[in-house]
Short mmCIF file of C-alpha atoms in Angstrom, two decimals:
data_model
loop_
_atom_site.label_atom_id
_atom_site.label_comp_id
_atom_site.label_asym_id
_atom_site.label_seq_id
_atom_site.Cartn_x
_atom_site.Cartn_y
_atom_site.Cartn_z
CA UNK Y 1271 -15.93 -0.39 21.63
CA UNK Y 1272 -18.91 -0.23 19.29
CA UNK Y 1273 -18.54 3.55 19.14
CA UNK Y 1274 -14.84 3.23 18.28
CA UNK Y 1275 -15.64 0.73 15.54
CA UNK Y 1276 -18.34 3.03 14.14
CA UNK Y 1277 -15.80 5.88 14.20
CA UNK Y 1278 -13.45 3.63 12.23
CA UNK Y 1279 -16.06 3.30 9.47
CA UNK Y 1280 -16.65 7.07 9.55
CA UNK Y 1281 -12.89 7.69 9.35
CA UNK Y 1282 -12.63 5.60 6.16
CA UNK Y 1283 -15.56 7.54 4.73
CA UNK Y 1284 -13.99 10.89 5.64
CA UNK Y 1285 -10.68 9.89 4.04
CA UNK Y 1286 -12.52 8.98 0.85
CA UNK Y 1287 -14.47 12.26 1.01
CA UNK Y 1288 -11.23 14.24 1.39
CA UNK Y 1289 -9.92 12.56 -1.75
CA UNK Y 1290 -13.21 13.13 -3.57
CA UNK Y 1291 -15.61 15.61 -1.84
CA UNK Y 1292 -18.32 14.63 -4.32
CA UNK Y 1293 -19.08 11.60 -2.11
CA UNK Y 1294 -20.71 13.54 0.74
CA UNK Y 1295 -22.47 16.10 -1.43
CA UNK Y 1296 -23.99 13.29 -3.48
CA UNK Y 1297 -24.90 11.21 -0.44
CA UNK Y 1298 -26.91 13.98 1.23
CA UNK Y 1299 -28.24 15.59 -1.93
CA UNK Y 1300 -31.90 15.31 -2.83
CA UNK Y 1301 -30.97 14.54 -6.40
CA UNK Y 1302 -28.04 12.10 -6.65
CA UNK Y 1303 -29.62 10.34 -9.63
CA UNK Y 1304 -26.45 8.80 -10.98
CA UNK Y 1305 -25.71 7.17 -7.60
CA UNK Y 1306 -29.03 5.36 -7.30
CA UNK Y 1307 -28.06 1.92 -8.63
CA UNK Y 1308 -30.95 -0.34 -7.53
CA UNK Y 1309 -32.01 2.30 -5.01
CA UNK Y 1310 -33.87 3.98 -7.85
CA UNK Y 1311 -36.13 0.93 -8.15
CA UNK Y 1312 -36.70 0.87 -4.38
CA UNK Y 1313 -37.43 4.61 -4.43
CA UNK Y 1314 -40.04 4.14 -7.15
CA UNK Y 1315 -41.63 1.34 -5.11
CA UNK Y 1316 -41.75 3.59 -2.05
CA UNK Y 1317 -43.78 6.13 -4.04
CA UNK Y 1318 -45.88 3.71 -6.08
CA UNK Y 1319 -46.25 0.20 -4.69
CA UNK Y 1320 -45.83 -2.46 -7.34
CA UNK Y 1321 -44.77 -6.08 -7.85
CA UNK Y 1322 -41.30 -6.75 -9.23
CA UNK Y 1323 -38.04 -8.46 -8.30
CA UNK Y 1324 -37.55 -6.06 -5.39
CA UNK Y 1325 -39.30 -7.17 -2.22
CA UNK Y 1326 -41.79 -4.84 -0.49
CA UNK Y 1327 -40.82 -4.41 3.19
CA UNK Y 1328 -37.97 -1.92 2.70
CA UNK Y 1329 -39.91 0.45 0.36
CA UNK Y 1330 -43.03 0.14 2.53
CA UNK Y 1331 -41.05 1.04 5.65
CA UNK Y 1332 -39.49 4.10 4.00
CA UNK Y 1333 -42.92 5.18 2.80
CA UNK Y 1334 -44.22 5.05 6.37
CA UNK Y 1335 -41.16 6.56 8.07
CA UNK Y 1336 -40.34 9.37 5.67
CA UNK Y 1337 -43.51 9.83 3.60
CA UNK Y 1338 -41.44 10.86 0.54
CA UNK Y 1339 -43.19 12.77 -2.26
CA UNK Y 1340 -40.60 12.29 -5.00
CA UNK Y 1341 -38.22 9.53 -6.11
CA UNK Y 1342 -35.19 11.69 -5.26
CA UNK Y 1343 -36.53 12.33 -1.78
CA UNK Y 1344 -37.26 8.63 -1.28
CA UNK Y 1345 -33.69 7.73 -2.34
CA UNK Y 1346 -32.33 10.12 0.30
CA UNK Y 1347 -34.50 8.51 2.99
CA UNK Y 1348 -33.26 5.06 1.94
CA UNK Y 1349 -29.67 6.13 2.51
CA UNK Y 1350 -30.37 7.91 5.81
CA UNK Y 1351 -32.42 5.09 7.38
CA UNK Y 1352 -30.12 2.44 5.91
CA UNK Y 1353 -27.19 4.17 7.62
CA UNK Y 1354 -29.11 4.31 10.89
CA UNK Y 1355 -29.90 0.58 10.76
CA UNK Y 1356 -26.28 -0.13 9.88
CA UNK Y 1357 -25.03 1.78 12.92
CA UNK Y 1358 -27.50 -0.06 15.19
CA UNK Y 1359 -26.37 -3.41 13.78
CA UNK Y 1360 -22.76 -2.93 14.93
CA UNK Y 1361 -23.39 -3.10 18.73
CA UNK Y 1362 -25.90 -5.89 18.04
CA UNK Y 1363 -23.22 -7.84 16.19
CA UNK Y 1364 -20.75 -7.35 19.05
CA UNK Y 1365 -23.45 -8.36 21.55
CA UNK Y 1366 -24.08 -11.56 19.57
CA UNK Y 1367 -20.39 -12.46 19.49
CA UNK Y 1368 -19.79 -11.73 23.17
CA UNK Y 1369 -22.53 -14.22 24.01
CA UNK Y 1370 -20.85 -16.93 21.96
CA UNK Y 1371 -17.13 -16.16 21.71
CA UNK Y 1372 -14.88 -16.44 24.77
CA UNK Y 1373 -12.08 -14.30 23.36
CA UNK Y 1374 -12.97 -10.63 23.75
CA UNK Y 1375 -10.16 -9.69 21.37
CA UNK Y 1376 -11.49 -11.90 18.57
CA UNK Y 1377 -15.04 -10.59 19.13
CA UNK Y 1378 -13.81 -7.00 18.78
CA UNK Y 1379 -11.68 -7.69 15.70
CA UNK Y 1380 -14.41 -9.61 13.86
CA UNK Y 1381 -16.93 -6.88 14.70
CA UNK Y 1382 -14.44 -4.44 13.20
CA UNK Y 1383 -14.25 -6.60 10.07
CA UNK Y 1384 -18.03 -6.66 9.83
CA UNK Y 1385 -18.27 -2.87 10.20
CA UNK Y 1386 -15.30 -1.84 8.05
CA UNK Y 1387 -15.51 -4.48 5.33
CA UNK Y 1388 -15.58 -2.80 1.87
CA UNK Y 1389 -19.01 -4.32 1.19
CA UNK Y 1390 -20.33 -2.62 4.35
CA UNK Y 1391 -20.89 0.34 2.05
CA UNK Y 1392 -24.08 -1.35 0.85
CA UNK Y 1393 -25.57 -1.06 4.32
CA UNK Y 1394 -25.49 2.75 4.08
CA UNK Y 1395 -26.23 3.60 0.43
CA UNK Y 1396 -29.88 2.58 0.49
CA UNK Y 1397 -29.82 -1.11 -0.43
CA UNK Y 1398 -31.56 -3.75 1.69
CA UNK Y 1399 -28.32 -4.77 3.43
CA UNK Y 1400 -28.92 -2.32 6.29
CA UNK Y 1401 -32.35 -3.54 7.36
CA UNK Y 1402 -31.62 -7.14 6.35
CA UNK Y 1403 -28.51 -7.22 8.56
CA UNK Y 1404 -30.40 -5.72 11.48
CA UNK Y 1405 -33.21 -8.29 11.24
CA UNK Y 1406 -30.70 -11.09 10.67
CA UNK Y 1407 -28.79 -10.22 13.84
CA UNK Y 1408 -32.02 -10.20 15.85
CA UNK Y 1409 -32.81 -13.65 14.44
CA UNK Y 1410 -29.34 -14.98 15.30
CA UNK Y 1411 -29.60 -13.60 18.84
CA UNK Y 1412 -32.91 -15.42 19.27
CA UNK Y 1413 -31.41 -18.64 17.86
CA UNK Y 1414 -28.50 -18.30 20.30
CA UNK Y 1415 -30.99 -18.47 23.18
CA UNK Y 1416 -32.26 -21.81 21.86
CA UNK Y 1417 -29.53 -23.90 23.47
CA UNK Y 1418 -29.76 -27.53 24.49
CA UNK Y 1419 -26.54 -27.51 26.50
CA UNK Y 1420 -27.69 -25.01 29.08
CA UNK Y 1421 -27.66 -26.30 32.66
CA UNK Y 1422 -31.04 -24.65 33.18
CA UNK Y 1423 -33.61 -26.04 30.69
CA UNK Y 1424 -35.56 -23.51 28.66
CA UNK Y 1425 -38.98 -22.96 30.20
CA UNK Y 1426 -42.07 -23.62 28.11
CA UNK Y 1427 -43.19 -19.97 28.07
CA UNK Y 1428 -39.71 -18.75 27.07
CA UNK Y 1429 -39.45 -21.43 24.39
CA UNK Y 1430 -42.80 -20.37 22.90
CA UNK Y 1431 -41.70 -16.72 22.96
CA UNK Y 1432 -38.42 -17.55 21.21
CA UNK Y 1433 -40.13 -19.69 18.56
CA UNK Y 1434 -42.73 -17.00 17.84
CA UNK Y 1435 -39.91 -14.44 17.54
CA UNK Y 1436 -38.08 -16.79 15.16
CA UNK Y 1437 -41.20 -17.09 13.00
CA UNK Y 1438 -41.84 -13.34 12.87
CA UNK Y 1439 -38.24 -12.41 12.10
CA UNK Y 1440 -38.07 -15.07 9.37
CA UNK Y 1441 -41.29 -13.69 7.89
CA UNK Y 1442 -39.93 -10.12 7.89
CA UNK Y 1443 -36.63 -11.24 6.34
CA UNK Y 1444 -38.56 -13.04 3.61
CA UNK Y 1445 -40.39 -9.79 2.83
CA UNK Y 1446 -37.11 -7.84 2.64
CA UNK Y 1447 -35.22 -9.74 -0.09
CA UNK Y 1448 -34.90 -13.30 -1.45
CA UNK Y 1449 -34.73 -15.45 1.69
CA UNK Y 1450 -36.95 -18.45 1.06
CA UNK Y 1451 -34.58 -20.91 -0.63
CA UNK Y 1452 -31.62 -19.72 1.40
CA UNK Y 1453 -33.36 -20.13 4.76
CA UNK Y 1454 -34.83 -23.54 3.91
CA UNK Y 1455 -31.41 -24.84 2.89
CA UNK Y 1456 -29.55 -23.26 5.83
CA UNK Y 1457 -31.97 -24.28 8.58
CA UNK Y 1458 -32.53 -27.85 7.38
CA UNK Y 1459 -28.79 -28.36 6.74
CA UNK Y 1460 -27.94 -26.94 10.17
CA UNK Y 1461 -30.39 -29.31 11.86
CA UNK Y 1462 -29.12 -32.25 9.81
CA UNK Y 1463 -25.49 -31.48 10.65
CA UNK Y 1464 -26.16 -31.32 14.39
CA UNK Y 1465 -28.13 -34.58 14.26
CA UNK Y 1466 -25.37 -36.38 12.37
CA UNK Y 1467 -22.66 -35.07 14.70
CA UNK Y 1468 -24.63 -36.03 17.80
CA UNK Y 1469 -25.42 -39.45 16.36
CA UNK Y 1470 -21.73 -40.19 15.87
CA UNK Y 1471 -20.67 -38.73 19.23
CA UNK Y 1472 -23.46 -40.41 21.15
CA UNK Y 1473 -22.67 -43.79 19.63
CA UNK Y 1474 -19.16 -43.41 21.02
CA UNK Y 1475 -20.31 -42.15 24.41
CA UNK Y 1476 -23.54 -44.15 24.76
CA UNK Y 1477 -25.76 -41.12 25.21
CA UNK Y 1478 -28.57 -39.45 23.31
CA UNK Y 1479 -29.66 -35.83 22.88
CA UNK Y 1480 -31.94 -36.46 19.93
CA UNK Y 1481 -35.14 -35.55 21.71
CA UNK Y 1482 -33.70 -32.25 22.97
CA UNK Y 1483 -32.33 -31.44 19.50
CA UNK Y 1484 -35.63 -32.18 17.78
CA UNK Y 1485 -37.62 -30.35 20.42
CA UNK Y 1486 -35.61 -27.12 20.29
CA UNK Y 1487 -33.58 -26.97 17.08
CA UNK Y 1488 -36.18 -28.93 15.14
CA UNK Y 1489 -38.88 -26.51 16.25
CA UNK Y 1490 -36.66 -23.55 15.35
CA UNK Y 1491 -36.09 -25.03 11.89
CA UNK Y 1492 -39.84 -25.38 11.37
CA UNK Y 1493 -40.44 -21.79 12.49
CA UNK Y 1494 -37.75 -20.46 10.13
CA UNK Y 1495 -39.14 -22.44 7.19
CA UNK Y 1496 -42.79 -21.61 7.88
CA UNK Y 1497 -41.96 -17.92 8.45
CA UNK Y 1498 -39.99 -17.70 5.20
CA UNK Y 1499 -42.78 -19.43 3.25
CA UNK Y 1500 -45.44 -17.21 4.83
CA UNK Y 1501 -43.43 -14.08 4.04
CA UNK Y 1502 -43.08 -14.95 0.38
CA UNK Y 1503 -46.73 -16.02 0.15
CA UNK Y 1504 -47.82 -12.55 1.31
CA UNK Y 1505 -45.87 -10.94 -1.51
CA UNK Y 1506 -46.68 -13.73 -3.96
CA UNK Y 1507 -50.44 -13.31 -3.48
CA UNK Y 1508 -50.07 -9.56 -3.96
CA UNK Y 1509 -48.21 -10.22 -7.21
CA UNK Y 1510 -50.91 -12.68 -8.21
CA UNK Y 1511 -53.52 -9.97 -7.81
CA UNK Y 1512 -51.49 -7.24 -9.53
CA UNK Y 1513 -49.78 -9.19 -12.31
CA UNK Y 1514 -51.50 -12.55 -12.26
CA UNK Y 1515 -48.19 -14.22 -11.43
CA UNK Y 1516 -47.49 -15.69 -7.99
CA UNK Y 1517 -43.81 -16.19 -8.90
CA UNK Y 1518 -43.33 -12.80 -10.56
CA UNK Y 1519 -40.16 -11.88 -8.55
CA UNK Y 1520 -38.43 -15.06 -9.75
CA UNK Y 1521 -39.57 -14.51 -13.32
CA UNK Y 1522 -38.24 -10.95 -13.22
CA UNK Y 1523 -34.87 -12.29 -12.11
CA UNK Y 1524 -34.91 -14.70 -15.06
CA UNK Y 1525 -35.73 -11.83 -17.40
CA UNK Y 1526 -32.51 -10.17 -16.24
CA UNK Y 1527 -30.55 -13.16 -17.53
CA UNK Y 1528 -30.39 -15.18 -14.31
CA UNK Y 1529 -31.14 -18.83 -14.98
CA UNK Y 1530 -29.76 -22.20 -13.99
CA UNK Y 1531 -26.58 -23.10 -15.84
CA UNK Y 1532 -23.03 -24.30 -15.40
CA UNK Y 1533 -20.22 -21.84 -15.99
CA UNK Y 1534 -16.95 -23.72 -15.30
CA UNK Y 1535 -14.78 -20.70 -16.14
CA UNK Y 1536 -15.99 -19.02 -12.94
CA UNK Y 1537 -14.07 -21.56 -10.86
CA UNK Y 1538 -10.72 -20.83 -12.48
CA UNK Y 1539 -10.77 -17.39 -14.11
CA UNK Y 1540 -11.76 -14.60 -11.69
CA UNK Y 1541 -14.03 -11.82 -12.93
CA UNK Y 1542 -12.88 -9.73 -9.98
CA UNK Y 1543 -10.77 -10.57 -6.95
CA UNK Y 1544 -13.62 -10.17 -4.42
CA UNK Y 1545 -16.06 -12.22 -6.51
CA UNK Y 1546 -13.52 -15.02 -6.77
CA UNK Y 1547 -12.93 -15.34 -3.03
CA UNK Y 1548 -16.70 -15.02 -2.49
CA UNK Y 1549 -17.13 -18.28 -4.37
CA UNK Y 1550 -14.63 -20.22 -2.29
CA UNK Y 1551 -14.46 -18.82 1.25
CA UNK Y 1552 -17.85 -20.23 2.41
CA UNK Y 1553 -16.83 -23.66 1.08
CA UNK Y 1554 -13.39 -23.47 2.70
CA UNK Y 1555 -15.03 -22.41 5.99
CA UNK Y 1556 -17.41 -25.39 5.82
CA UNK Y 1557 -14.54 -27.84 5.20
CA UNK Y 1558 -12.55 -26.36 8.09
CA UNK Y 1559 -15.60 -26.54 10.36
CA UNK Y 1560 -16.13 -30.24 9.68
CA UNK Y 1561 -12.45 -30.99 10.20
CA UNK Y 1562 -12.54 -29.16 13.54
CA UNK Y 1563 -15.62 -31.12 14.60
CA UNK Y 1564 -13.96 -34.41 13.68
CA UNK Y 1565 -10.74 -33.48 15.46
CA UNK Y 1566 -12.48 -32.23 18.61
CA UNK Y 1567 -15.07 -34.96 19.04
CA UNK Y 1568 -14.20 -38.04 17.02
CA UNK Y 1569 -10.56 -38.43 16.00
CA UNK Y 1570 -7.69 -36.02 16.62
CA UNK Y 1571 -6.32 -34.37 13.48
CA UNK Y 1572 -3.21 -32.26 13.05
CA UNK Y 1573 -3.79 -28.79 11.66
CA UNK Y 1574 -0.92 -27.17 9.80
CA UNK Y 1575 0.08 -23.52 10.05
CA UNK Y 1576 -0.03 -22.23 6.45
CA UNK Y 1577 3.15 -20.71 5.08
CA UNK Y 1578 3.16 -17.03 4.12
CA UNK Y 1579 2.82 -17.84 0.43
CA UNK Y 1580 -0.15 -20.11 1.24
CA UNK Y 1581 -1.90 -17.21 3.00
CA UNK Y 1582 -1.29 -15.15 -0.12
CA UNK Y 1583 -2.83 -17.91 -2.24
CA UNK Y 1584 -5.89 -18.04 0.04
CA UNK Y 1585 -6.74 -14.41 -0.65
CA UNK Y 1586 -5.55 -14.31 -4.26
CA UNK Y 1587 -6.34 -17.70 -5.77
CA UNK Y 1588 -8.27 -19.96 -3.34
CA UNK Y 1589 -8.22 -23.12 -5.54
CA UNK Y 1590 -4.43 -23.17 -5.36
CA UNK Y 1591 -4.56 -22.71 -1.58
CA UNK Y 1592 -6.98 -25.63 -1.25
CA UNK Y 1593 -4.70 -27.85 -3.34
CA UNK Y 1594 -1.45 -27.00 -1.53
CA UNK Y 1595 -2.85 -26.91 1.98
CA UNK Y 1596 -4.88 -30.07 1.34
CA UNK Y 1597 -1.71 -31.87 0.31
CA UNK Y 1598 0.11 -30.75 3.47
CA UNK Y 1599 -2.87 -31.65 5.66
CA UNK Y 1600 -3.10 -35.11 4.15
CA UNK Y 1601 0.64 -35.62 4.44
CA UNK Y 1602 0.61 -34.70 8.13
CA UNK Y 1603 -2.38 -36.87 9.05
CA UNK Y 1604 -1.97 -39.91 6.82
CA UNK Y 1605 1.78 -40.28 6.29
CA UNK Y 1606 3.77 -42.30 8.82
CA UNK Y 1607 6.98 -40.56 7.89
CA UNK Y 1608 8.08 -37.70 10.19
CA UNK Y 1609 7.14 -34.26 8.94
CA UNK Y 1610 8.68 -30.85 9.54
CA UNK Y 1611 5.37 -29.10 8.99
CA UNK Y 1612 4.46 -26.87 11.93
CA UNK Y 1613 1.27 -27.84 13.74
CA UNK Y 1614 -1.30 -25.65 15.46
CA UNK Y 1615 -3.46 -26.89 18.31
CA UNK Y 1616 -7.19 -26.40 18.81
CA UNK Y 1617 -8.66 -24.64 21.82
CA UNK Y 1618 -11.39 -26.04 24.07
CA UNK Y 1619 -13.86 -23.72 22.33
CA UNK Y 1620 -13.57 -25.89 19.23
CA UNK Y 1621 -15.82 -28.49 20.87
CA UNK Y 1622 -18.73 -26.05 21.01
CA UNK Y 1623 -19.28 -25.49 17.30
CA UNK Y 1624 -20.45 -29.09 16.89
CA UNK Y 1625 -23.75 -28.34 18.64
CA UNK Y 1626 -24.17 -24.65 17.76
CA UNK Y 1627 -27.27 -24.27 15.61
CA UNK Y 1628 -26.46 -20.58 15.09
CA UNK Y 1629 -23.01 -21.40 13.69
CA UNK Y 1630 -24.25 -24.08 11.26
CA UNK Y 1631 -27.15 -21.91 10.12
CA UNK Y 1632 -24.74 -19.05 9.32
CA UNK Y 1633 -22.24 -21.18 7.45
CA UNK Y 1634 -24.89 -22.85 5.28
CA UNK Y 1635 -26.63 -19.51 4.69
CA UNK Y 1636 -23.41 -18.07 3.26
CA UNK Y 1637 -22.72 -21.23 1.25
CA UNK Y 1638 -26.13 -21.37 -0.44
CA UNK Y 1639 -25.75 -17.80 -1.71
CA UNK Y 1640 -22.48 -18.80 -3.34
CA UNK Y 1641 -24.06 -21.93 -4.88
CA UNK Y 1642 -27.17 -20.15 -6.18
CA UNK Y 1643 -25.32 -17.30 -7.86
CA UNK Y 1644 -22.50 -19.43 -9.29
CA UNK Y 1645 -25.06 -21.68 -10.99
CA UNK Y 1646 -27.44 -18.94 -12.11
CA UNK Y 1647 -25.40 -15.87 -13.06
CA UNK Y 1648 -22.18 -16.01 -15.05
CA UNK Y 1649 -21.49 -12.38 -14.12
CA UNK Y 1650 -21.74 -13.18 -10.38
CA UNK Y 1651 -23.99 -10.14 -9.89
CA UNK Y 1652 -24.34 -9.22 -6.20
CA UNK Y 1653 -22.41 -12.28 -4.94
CA UNK Y 1654 -19.84 -10.27 -3.01
CA UNK Y 1655 -22.40 -8.14 -1.15
CA UNK Y 1656 -24.55 -11.19 -0.34
CA UNK Y 1657 -21.50 -12.81 1.31
CA UNK Y 1658 -19.70 -9.82 2.82
CA UNK Y 1659 -22.51 -7.25 3.12
CA UNK Y 1660 -24.49 -9.23 5.72
CA UNK Y 1661 -23.41 -10.64 9.12
CA UNK Y 1662 -23.64 -14.40 8.46
CA UNK Y 1663 -20.16 -15.09 7.11
CA UNK Y 1664 -18.56 -12.85 9.75
CA UNK Y 1665 -20.27 -14.86 12.50
CA UNK Y 1666 -18.70 -17.97 10.96
CA UNK Y 1667 -15.28 -16.26 10.99
CA UNK Y 1668 -15.67 -15.49 14.70
CA UNK Y 1669 -16.69 -19.04 15.61
CA UNK Y 1670 -13.81 -20.58 13.64
CA UNK Y 1671 -11.29 -18.03 14.94
CA UNK Y 1672 -11.93 -19.00 18.54
CA UNK Y 1673 -10.99 -22.60 17.73
CA UNK Y 1674 -7.34 -21.62 17.29
CA UNK Y 1675 -4.89 -19.79 19.61
CA UNK Y 1676 -6.14 -16.22 19.83
CA UNK Y 1677 -2.72 -14.57 19.57
CA UNK Y 1678 -1.99 -16.05 16.16
CA UNK Y 1679 -5.52 -15.49 14.88
CA UNK Y 1680 -5.55 -11.90 16.13
CA UNK Y 1681 -2.52 -11.03 14.02
CA UNK Y 1682 -4.21 -12.39 10.90
CA UNK Y 1683 -7.46 -10.56 11.68
CA UNK Y 1684 -5.55 -7.31 12.21
CA UNK Y 1685 -3.91 -7.63 8.79
CA UNK Y 1686 -7.27 -8.34 7.15
CA UNK Y 1687 -8.86 -5.42 9.02
CA UNK Y 1688 -6.15 -3.08 7.74
CA UNK Y 1689 -6.63 -4.24 4.16
CA UNK Y 1690 -10.42 -3.97 4.57
CA UNK Y 1691 -10.18 -0.35 5.66
CA UNK Y 1692 -8.15 0.45 2.53
CA UNK Y 1693 -10.71 -1.43 0.45
CA UNK Y 1694 -13.57 0.52 2.03
CA UNK Y 1695 -11.96 3.82 1.04
CA UNK Y 1696 -11.53 2.52 -2.50
CA UNK Y 1697 -15.18 1.36 -2.66
CA UNK Y 1698 -16.37 4.82 -1.63
CA UNK Y 1699 -14.27 6.33 -4.42
CA UNK Y 1700 -15.62 3.79 -6.93
CA UNK Y 1701 -19.17 4.50 -5.75
CA UNK Y 1702 -18.72 8.23 -6.30
CA UNK Y 1703 -17.42 7.54 -9.81
CA UNK Y 1704 -20.36 5.27 -10.65
CA UNK Y 1705 -18.18 2.15 -10.82
CA UNK Y 1706 -20.05 -1.10 -10.16
CA UNK Y 1707 -19.05 -2.28 -6.66
CA UNK Y 1708 -21.05 -5.35 -5.93
#
């Protein structure tokens, strides 16, 4: 299945190349200077190590693997090795889902979405998305092994191995691209969510898993935080020696116009369609997740099947969807009057997300990217690729999808997959024409 999904990505690329043959000739050329985007900066760093806003692991790795002599040659190696890492990440993503998602159909469809999403193009054109996604999936696989619900307790030696792996992968991710703030927020919020949920559930059932949670998930949180801090400190001390500025990468970002601010127009007037849904989908996913947890473990809630026009609103203007669906949801759950709104039931799998550290880490990791960029960049630079170019949000989609009847969800995922494949072709064409894509 992974091979078929990879062939699906290749098919979209071939279709785009048939429309515009310049795509392939530029991709494999030693001198595609106009297609560099930020890859030009990475290529320069691979030839001459320096301290700037671009983190060092990716250029260092290309320098060691390809030993490029020129910037053009380095750029080619970035695309080739990025594509290789992207291909490897697809079976890893499917492997991760099959360990956590009961529905094989949903696992396949969401893996297809991950592989054929328009922003997947960034995993093959030399950006950090390729290696970052690969390392992220390894981290999520390790976190999946840190379960407290397993009938067989995790042995001490295995626990130590998993925690060391968590630390090392967090360190490497922190050396690949900005990861420090995101990982601190995601890991601490994930731990806090699980503790709160268990506190409420255990009060109702007179039980307690706090020690197990703190022992395993608490230790994992510490390893993620310490690894991310250590990774940045390595680069920060290098920058301190080279430029006399431990926080040089952050200051370079500020020099590009990124600074804290409030831009209310971003919430109502979309710059682009994909940027607009990138702002809202992580938040909508978080709200849905909490409602599912409440309904499955605390108090039963009635979920409403959105009308066709509401689905259109979700993918065109999310604030309107939130308003209309929120009204229907409230009407169904709080009104005593009979309602003709059609309900949808939750599956037994919905009970599992409450205690899944991997799920909560992914959902908060996607959310913090949206928050940071919305409040620091009025142009929403890179928001869409941070949300849809890495695996975290797609893992969230898989977890939430299994909470509802698979037949209905599969139809929706198939429609989205079809639209994504069209979008991927269009992104390749935009890329070849030097149109900003993310």
